[in-house]
Amino acid sequence: MAFSDVSGRGESLEIIRITSNDTNGEILHELELIEENLEKIMCHPEVKENPVQIVSIAGAFRKGKSFLLGFFLKYLQMDIQLQECDWLSERDKIEGFEWRGGSERVTSGIQIWSKPFVCQNKFGEKVAVLLMDTQGVFDNESTVQDCASIFALSNLISSVQIYNLMQQLQEDDLQHLEFFTEFGKLVSEQADETGVSNSRLIFLIRDWGCPYEYPYGKEGGEAYTREKLKIKSNHHEELKRIRRNLSRCFPNIGGFLLPHPGKAVVTKQTYDGTVKEMDDDFVEMVKLLVPYILSRDMMMTKRINGMEVTGKDMSKYVRAFVRLLKN
Ligand code: GDP
Ligand code: MG
């Protein structure tokens, strides 16, 4: 379900694409920056001179990332007064970033919604919020290098990184995250001496199956994440190292547990995104998740080298990061 910019609502624009070239039988993947789209987004009059806050979602493919961003769009398209009451009703339909049933991936590389959402931060200053969708990490067409590059770049430029996982947070999810973060550091250290990401990291667990142990939502998610990231005396040295390193790289970690969206969403071939067909408890939790992620306390303007990053700066940084990632 996707719509193009027919009514000025915006559209998803690809800013990074992974291209594959066949060189004498060897397939080489390359990051390609779509300069024209990057300019369109970052030099928008509401973005260029304003501090930027990018909301990013990353994780394996076919796990409902693009679908979820549709709820963020719906929320941000509402008037502020309406956001505070019932911003999602049974009659609504979720659309925006292209999402699809089946097993083929849809998103490839990095896409950003063309329309910025101008909001006020907790100090009353104007900021431009942008929504970013990423290619599935670890699908069968990408190499580890592609995944690491995409994830690293999305981390470097986002204010909130939602790490989207199915059913639980497993040891290898932490391993991947740590590996990608370390990879990103090789790049960020050349651009930012602080070496610490000021992205807030949210572990979002989809299809959470044990609400009796940890309840759905933010509190359950935070308790679950804390437990999973806790260093235990019987942990192998490597598991301890990963946890220490992640806590150092992400001083700000949260969690959220979402229920299954309902049978129709997942199995009905003709499902078109209507809220009416989603399970009630899923809708109830999504209605809490979106304002939680976008709350003024959560959203921090990106800082690189201690300086707030505007759209104009962001465009410069993305170019520099892509150049470094290509080497
Ligand atoms: P992406 O590759 O991660 O961006 O996944 P998509 O957003 O394209 O969605 C892939 C499929 O997952 C679609 O058929 C959705 O209907 C379905 N889906 C969306 N949200 C969820 C969820 O929370 N749980 C499950 N099990 N499926 C979902
Ligand atoms: Mg997608």
Coordinates of C-alpha atoms and ligand atoms in Angstrom, one line a residue:
M1 CA 0.0 0.0 0.0
A2 CA 1.7 3.2 -1.1
F3 CA 0.6 6.5 -2.4
S4 CA 2.6 9.0 -4.4
D5 CA 2.5 12.7 -3.9
V6 CA -0.7 13.6 -5.7
S7 CA -2.2 15.8 -3.0
G8 CA 1.0 17.2 -1.4
R9 CA 0.8 14.6 1.4
G10 CA 4.3 13.4 0.5
E11 CA 5.8 10.2 -0.8
S12 CA 8.7 7.9 0.1
L13 CA 11.9 8.9 -1.6
E14 CA 14.8 6.6 -1.9
I15 CA 18.0 8.3 -0.7
I16 CA 20.3 5.2 -0.6
R17 CA 20.1 2.3 -3.0
I18 CA 22.1 -0.8 -3.1
T19 CA 23.2 -1.6 -6.6
S20 CA 24.7 -4.8 -7.7
N21 CA 27.2 -5.0 -10.6
D22 CA 28.4 -8.2 -12.2
T23 CA 32.1 -7.9 -12.7
N24 CA 33.4 -11.0 -14.5
G25 CA 31.0 -13.2 -12.7
E26 CA 31.6 -11.7 -9.3
I27 CA 28.6 -9.7 -7.9
L28 CA 29.7 -6.5 -6.3
H29 CA 27.3 -4.5 -4.2
E30 CA 27.6 -0.8 -4.0
L31 CA 25.9 2.0 -2.0
E32 CA 24.5 4.6 -4.2
L33 CA 23.4 8.0 -3.0
I34 CA 20.4 9.5 -4.8
E35 CA 21.6 13.1 -4.5
E36 CA 18.5 14.6 -6.0
N37 CA 16.2 13.0 -3.5
L38 CA 18.5 13.9 -0.6
E39 CA 18.5 17.5 -1.7
K40 CA 14.7 17.5 -2.1
I41 CA 14.3 16.4 1.5
M42 CA 17.1 18.3 3.3
C43 CA 16.7 21.5 1.4
H44 CA 12.9 21.7 1.9
P45 CA 12.3 25.3 3.2
E46 CA 11.1 23.8 6.6
V47 CA 14.1 21.5 6.9
K48 CA 17.1 23.4 5.5
E49 CA 17.7 25.8 8.4
N50 CA 15.9 23.9 11.2
P51 CA 17.3 21.2 13.5
V52 CA 16.4 17.8 12.2
Q53 CA 15.0 14.7 14.0
I54 CA 14.9 11.5 12.1
V55 CA 12.8 8.6 13.3
S56 CA 14.3 5.4 11.8
I57 CA 13.2 1.8 11.9
A58 CA 15.6 -1.1 11.2
G59 CA 15.7 -4.9 11.4
A60 CA 15.1 -8.0 9.4
F61 CA 12.8 -7.8 6.3
R62 CA 9.1 -8.8 6.2
K63 CA 8.6 -7.9 9.8
G64 CA 6.1 -5.1 9.4
K65 CA 8.5 -2.1 9.6
S66 CA 7.1 -0.2 6.6
F67 CA 3.6 -1.0 7.7
L68 CA 4.3 0.4 11.1
L69 CA 5.6 3.7 9.7
G70 CA 2.1 4.2 8.2
F71 CA 0.8 4.8 11.8
F72 CA 3.5 7.4 12.4
L73 CA 2.5 9.2 9.2
K74 CA -1.2 9.1 10.2
Y75 CA -0.3 10.6 13.6
L76 CA 1.9 13.3 12.2
Q77 CA -0.6 14.3 9.6
M78 CA -3.1 15.1 12.3
D79 CA -3.6 18.5 13.9
I80 CA -1.9 18.7 17.3
Q81 CA -5.3 18.9 19.1
L82 CA -6.5 15.7 17.4
Q83 CA -3.3 13.9 18.2
E84 CA -4.1 14.2 21.8
C85 CA -7.5 12.5 21.5
D86 CA -8.5 9.7 19.2
W87 CA -6.0 9.9 16.4
L88 CA -6.7 6.5 15.1
S89 CA -10.2 5.3 14.3
E90 CA -11.8 2.1 13.0
R91 CA -12.5 3.9 9.7
D92 CA -8.8 4.7 9.1
K93 CA -6.6 2.9 6.6
I94 CA -2.9 2.6 7.0
E95 CA -0.9 3.6 4.0
G96 CA 2.2 5.4 3.1
F97 CA 5.5 3.5 3.0
E98 CA 5.0 0.6 0.7
W99 CA 4.3 -2.6 2.6
R100 CA 3.2 -5.9 1.3
G101 CA 2.2 -9.5 2.2
G102 CA 4.2 -12.4 0.8
S103 CA 7.8 -13.2 1.2
E104 CA 9.6 -10.8 -1.2
R105 CA 11.1 -7.7 0.2
V106 CA 9.8 -4.3 -0.8
T107 CA 12.1 -1.7 0.7
S108 CA 15.7 -1.6 -0.4
G109 CA 18.3 0.8 0.9
I110 CA 17.0 3.8 2.8
Q111 CA 13.9 5.8 2.1
I112 CA 12.7 9.0 3.7
W113 CA 9.2 10.5 3.6
S114 CA 9.4 13.6 1.4
K115 CA 7.2 15.8 3.6
P116 CA 8.8 17.0 6.9
F117 CA 6.6 17.5 10.0
V118 CA 7.4 20.7 11.8
C119 CA 7.0 20.3 15.5
Q120 CA 8.2 22.1 18.6
N121 CA 10.8 20.5 20.9
K122 CA 10.6 20.7 24.7
F123 CA 12.3 24.1 24.6
G124 CA 9.6 25.5 22.3
E125 CA 12.0 25.5 19.3
K126 CA 11.0 24.6 15.8
V127 CA 12.3 21.2 14.6
A128 CA 11.7 19.2 11.4
V129 CA 10.7 15.5 12.0
L130 CA 11.4 13.1 9.2
L131 CA 10.4 9.4 8.9
M132 CA 12.9 6.9 7.6
D133 CA 12.5 3.4 6.4
T134 CA 15.4 1.0 5.9
Q135 CA 16.1 -2.1 3.9
G136 CA 15.7 -5.4 5.7
V137 CA 18.8 -6.3 7.6
F138 CA 20.0 -9.8 6.7
D139 CA 17.7 -10.8 3.9
N140 CA 19.0 -13.2 1.3
E141 CA 20.0 -10.7 -1.3
S142 CA 22.1 -8.5 0.9
T143 CA 25.6 -9.1 2.1
V144 CA 26.7 -8.5 5.6
Q145 CA 28.5 -5.4 4.4
D146 CA 25.3 -4.0 2.9
C147 CA 23.4 -4.6 6.1
A148 CA 26.2 -3.1 8.2
S149 CA 26.4 0.0 5.9
I150 CA 22.6 0.6 5.9
F151 CA 22.3 0.1 9.6
A152 CA 25.3 2.2 10.4
L153 CA 24.1 5.1 8.3
S154 CA 20.6 5.0 9.7
N155 CA 22.1 5.0 13.2
L156 CA 24.4 7.9 12.4
I157 CA 21.7 10.2 11.2
S158 CA 18.6 9.3 13.3
S159 CA 17.5 10.7 16.6
V160 CA 15.5 7.5 17.4
Q161 CA 16.4 4.1 16.1
I162 CA 13.6 1.5 16.4
Y163 CA 15.1 -1.9 16.3
N164 CA 12.2 -4.0 15.1
L165 CA 12.2 -7.7 16.2
M166 CA 9.8 -10.6 16.0
Q167 CA 8.6 -12.3 19.2
Q168 CA 11.7 -11.9 21.3
L169 CA 15.1 -10.3 21.7
Q170 CA 17.6 -13.0 21.0
E171 CA 21.3 -13.2 21.6
D172 CA 22.1 -12.9 17.9
D173 CA 20.0 -9.8 17.6
L174 CA 22.3 -8.2 20.1
Q175 CA 25.3 -9.6 18.3
H176 CA 24.2 -8.0 15.0
L177 CA 23.4 -4.7 16.6
E178 CA 26.8 -4.6 18.2
F179 CA 28.6 -5.6 15.1
F180 CA 26.7 -2.9 13.0
T181 CA 27.3 -0.3 15.7
E182 CA 31.0 -1.0 15.8
F183 CA 31.1 -0.8 12.0
G184 CA 29.4 2.6 12.2
K185 CA 32.0 3.8 14.7
L186 CA 34.7 3.3 12.2
V187 CA 32.9 6.0 10.1
S188 CA 31.5 8.2 12.8
E189 CA 34.9 8.5 14.5
Q190 CA 36.1 10.3 11.4
A191 CA 33.2 12.7 11.5
D192 CA 32.5 13.0 15.2
E193 CA 35.1 12.8 18.0
T194 CA 32.6 12.1 20.7
G195 CA 32.1 8.5 19.5
V196 CA 28.8 8.1 21.3
S197 CA 25.5 7.9 19.4
N198 CA 22.9 10.3 20.7
S199 CA 20.2 8.2 19.0
R200 CA 17.8 6.8 21.4
L201 CA 17.5 3.0 20.8
I202 CA 14.1 1.3 21.2
F203 CA 13.8 -2.4 21.0
L204 CA 10.4 -3.0 19.5
I205 CA 9.2 -6.5 19.9
R206 CA 6.3 -7.5 17.5
D207 CA 3.9 -10.4 18.1
W208 CA 4.8 -10.4 21.8
G209 CA 3.5 -13.7 23.2
C210 CA 4.0 -13.5 27.0
P211 CA 2.0 -10.5 28.3
Y212 CA 1.5 -12.4 31.5
E213 CA 5.3 -12.2 32.1
Y214 CA 5.9 -8.7 30.7
P215 CA 2.8 -6.7 29.9
Y216 CA 2.4 -5.1 26.4
G217 CA 3.6 -1.5 26.1
K218 CA 6.4 0.6 27.3
E219 CA 6.7 -0.5 30.9
G220 CA 6.8 -4.2 29.9
G221 CA 9.2 -3.4 27.1
E222 CA 11.5 -1.5 29.3
A223 CA 11.6 -4.2 32.0
Y224 CA 12.1 -7.0 29.4
T225 CA 14.9 -5.1 27.6
R226 CA 16.6 -4.4 31.0
E227 CA 16.5 -8.0 31.8
K228 CA 17.9 -9.1 28.5
L229 CA 20.7 -6.5 28.6
K230 CA 21.6 -7.3 32.2
I231 CA 25.1 -8.7 32.7
K232 CA 24.9 -11.9 34.6
S233 CA 27.8 -13.5 36.5
N234 CA 27.3 -16.8 34.6
H235 CA 27.5 -15.0 31.2
H236 CA 30.3 -15.9 28.9
E237 CA 32.9 -13.1 28.6
E238 CA 31.7 -12.4 25.0
L239 CA 28.1 -11.9 26.1
K240 CA 29.3 -9.5 28.8
R241 CA 31.4 -7.6 26.4
I242 CA 28.5 -7.1 23.9
R243 CA 26.2 -5.8 26.7
R244 CA 28.9 -3.4 28.0
N245 CA 29.6 -2.1 24.6
L246 CA 25.9 -1.6 23.6
S247 CA 25.2 0.3 26.9
R248 CA 28.3 2.5 26.2
C249 CA 27.3 3.2 22.6
F250 CA 23.6 3.8 23.4
P251 CA 23.2 5.6 26.7
N252 CA 19.5 5.8 26.0
I253 CA 17.8 2.5 25.6
G254 CA 14.0 1.8 25.7
G255 CA 11.7 -1.0 24.8
F256 CA 8.1 -1.6 23.7
L257 CA 6.1 -4.8 23.4
L258 CA 3.4 -5.0 20.7
P259 CA 0.8 -7.7 20.4
H260 CA 0.1 -9.5 17.1
P261 CA -1.9 -7.3 14.7
G262 CA -4.5 -9.9 13.9
K263 CA -5.1 -12.7 11.4
A264 CA -6.4 -10.5 8.6
V265 CA -3.3 -8.3 8.5
V266 CA -1.0 -11.2 8.2
T267 CA -2.8 -13.8 6.1
K268 CA -5.5 -12.0 4.0
Q269 CA -4.1 -11.5 0.5
T270 CA -6.4 -8.6 -0.2
Y271 CA -5.9 -6.8 3.1
D272 CA -5.7 -3.1 2.4
G273 CA -4.6 -1.6 5.7
T274 CA -8.0 -0.9 7.3
V275 CA -7.8 -0.5 11.1
K276 CA -11.2 -2.2 11.5
E277 CA -9.6 -5.5 10.6
M278 CA -6.8 -5.2 13.1
D279 CA -7.0 -6.8 16.6
D280 CA -8.3 -4.4 19.2
D281 CA -5.3 -4.8 21.6
F282 CA -2.9 -4.2 18.8
V283 CA -4.7 -0.9 17.9
E284 CA -4.7 0.1 21.5
M285 CA -1.0 -0.4 21.9
V286 CA 0.0 1.2 18.6
K287 CA -2.0 4.3 19.8
L288 CA 0.4 4.4 22.8
L289 CA 3.5 3.5 20.9
V290 CA 3.5 6.3 18.3
P291 CA 3.0 9.3 20.8
Y292 CA 5.6 7.6 23.1
I293 CA 8.3 7.5 20.3
L294 CA 7.4 11.0 19.1
S295 CA 7.1 12.6 22.5
R296 CA 9.1 15.8 23.1
D297 CA 11.1 14.2 25.8
M298 CA 12.1 11.3 23.6
M299 CA 13.0 13.2 20.5
M300 CA 16.4 14.7 20.5
T301 CA 17.9 16.8 17.8
K302 CA 20.8 15.0 16.2
R303 CA 24.1 16.4 17.4
I304 CA 27.4 15.7 15.6
N305 CA 30.5 17.0 17.3
G306 CA 28.2 18.6 19.9
M307 CA 26.5 20.8 17.3
E308 CA 22.8 20.6 16.4
V309 CA 22.4 19.3 12.9
T310 CA 20.1 21.2 10.5
G311 CA 18.8 19.9 7.1
K312 CA 21.6 21.6 5.3
D313 CA 24.2 20.0 7.6
M314 CA 22.5 16.7 7.4
S315 CA 22.8 16.7 3.6
K316 CA 26.6 17.3 4.0
Y317 CA 27.0 14.5 6.6
V318 CA 25.1 11.9 4.6
R319 CA 27.4 12.6 1.7
A320 CA 30.4 12.3 3.9
F321 CA 29.2 9.1 5.6
V322 CA 28.4 7.5 2.3
R323 CA 31.8 8.3 1.0
L324 CA 33.4 6.8 4.0
L325 CA 31.2 3.7 4.0
K326 CA 32.1 3.1 0.4
N327 CA 35.8 2.8 1.2
Ligands
GDP1 P1 9.1 -4.9 6.2 O1 9.8 -5.7 5.2 O2 9.7 -5.2 7.6 O3 9.0 -3.4 5.9 O4 7.6 -5.5 6.3 P2 6.2 -4.9 5.7 O5 5.9 -3.7 6.4 O6 6.3 -4.8 4.2 O7 5.2 -6.0 6.1 C1 5.4 -7.3 5.8 C2 4.2 -8.1 6.2 O8 4.1 -8.2 7.6 C3 2.8 -7.6 5.7 O9 2.1 -8.6 5.1 C4 2.2 -7.1 6.9 O10 0.8 -7.2 6.9 C5 2.7 -8.0 8.0 N1 2.8 -7.4 9.3 C6 2.7 -6.0 9.6 N2 2.8 -5.9 11.0 C7 3.0 -7.1 11.5 C8 3.1 -7.5 12.9 O11 3.2 -6.8 13.9 N3 3.2 -8.9 13.0 C9 3.2 -9.8 12.0 N4 3.2 -11.1 12.3 N5 3.1 -9.4 10.7 C10 3.0 -8.0 10.5
MG2 MG 9.8 -2.4 4.2

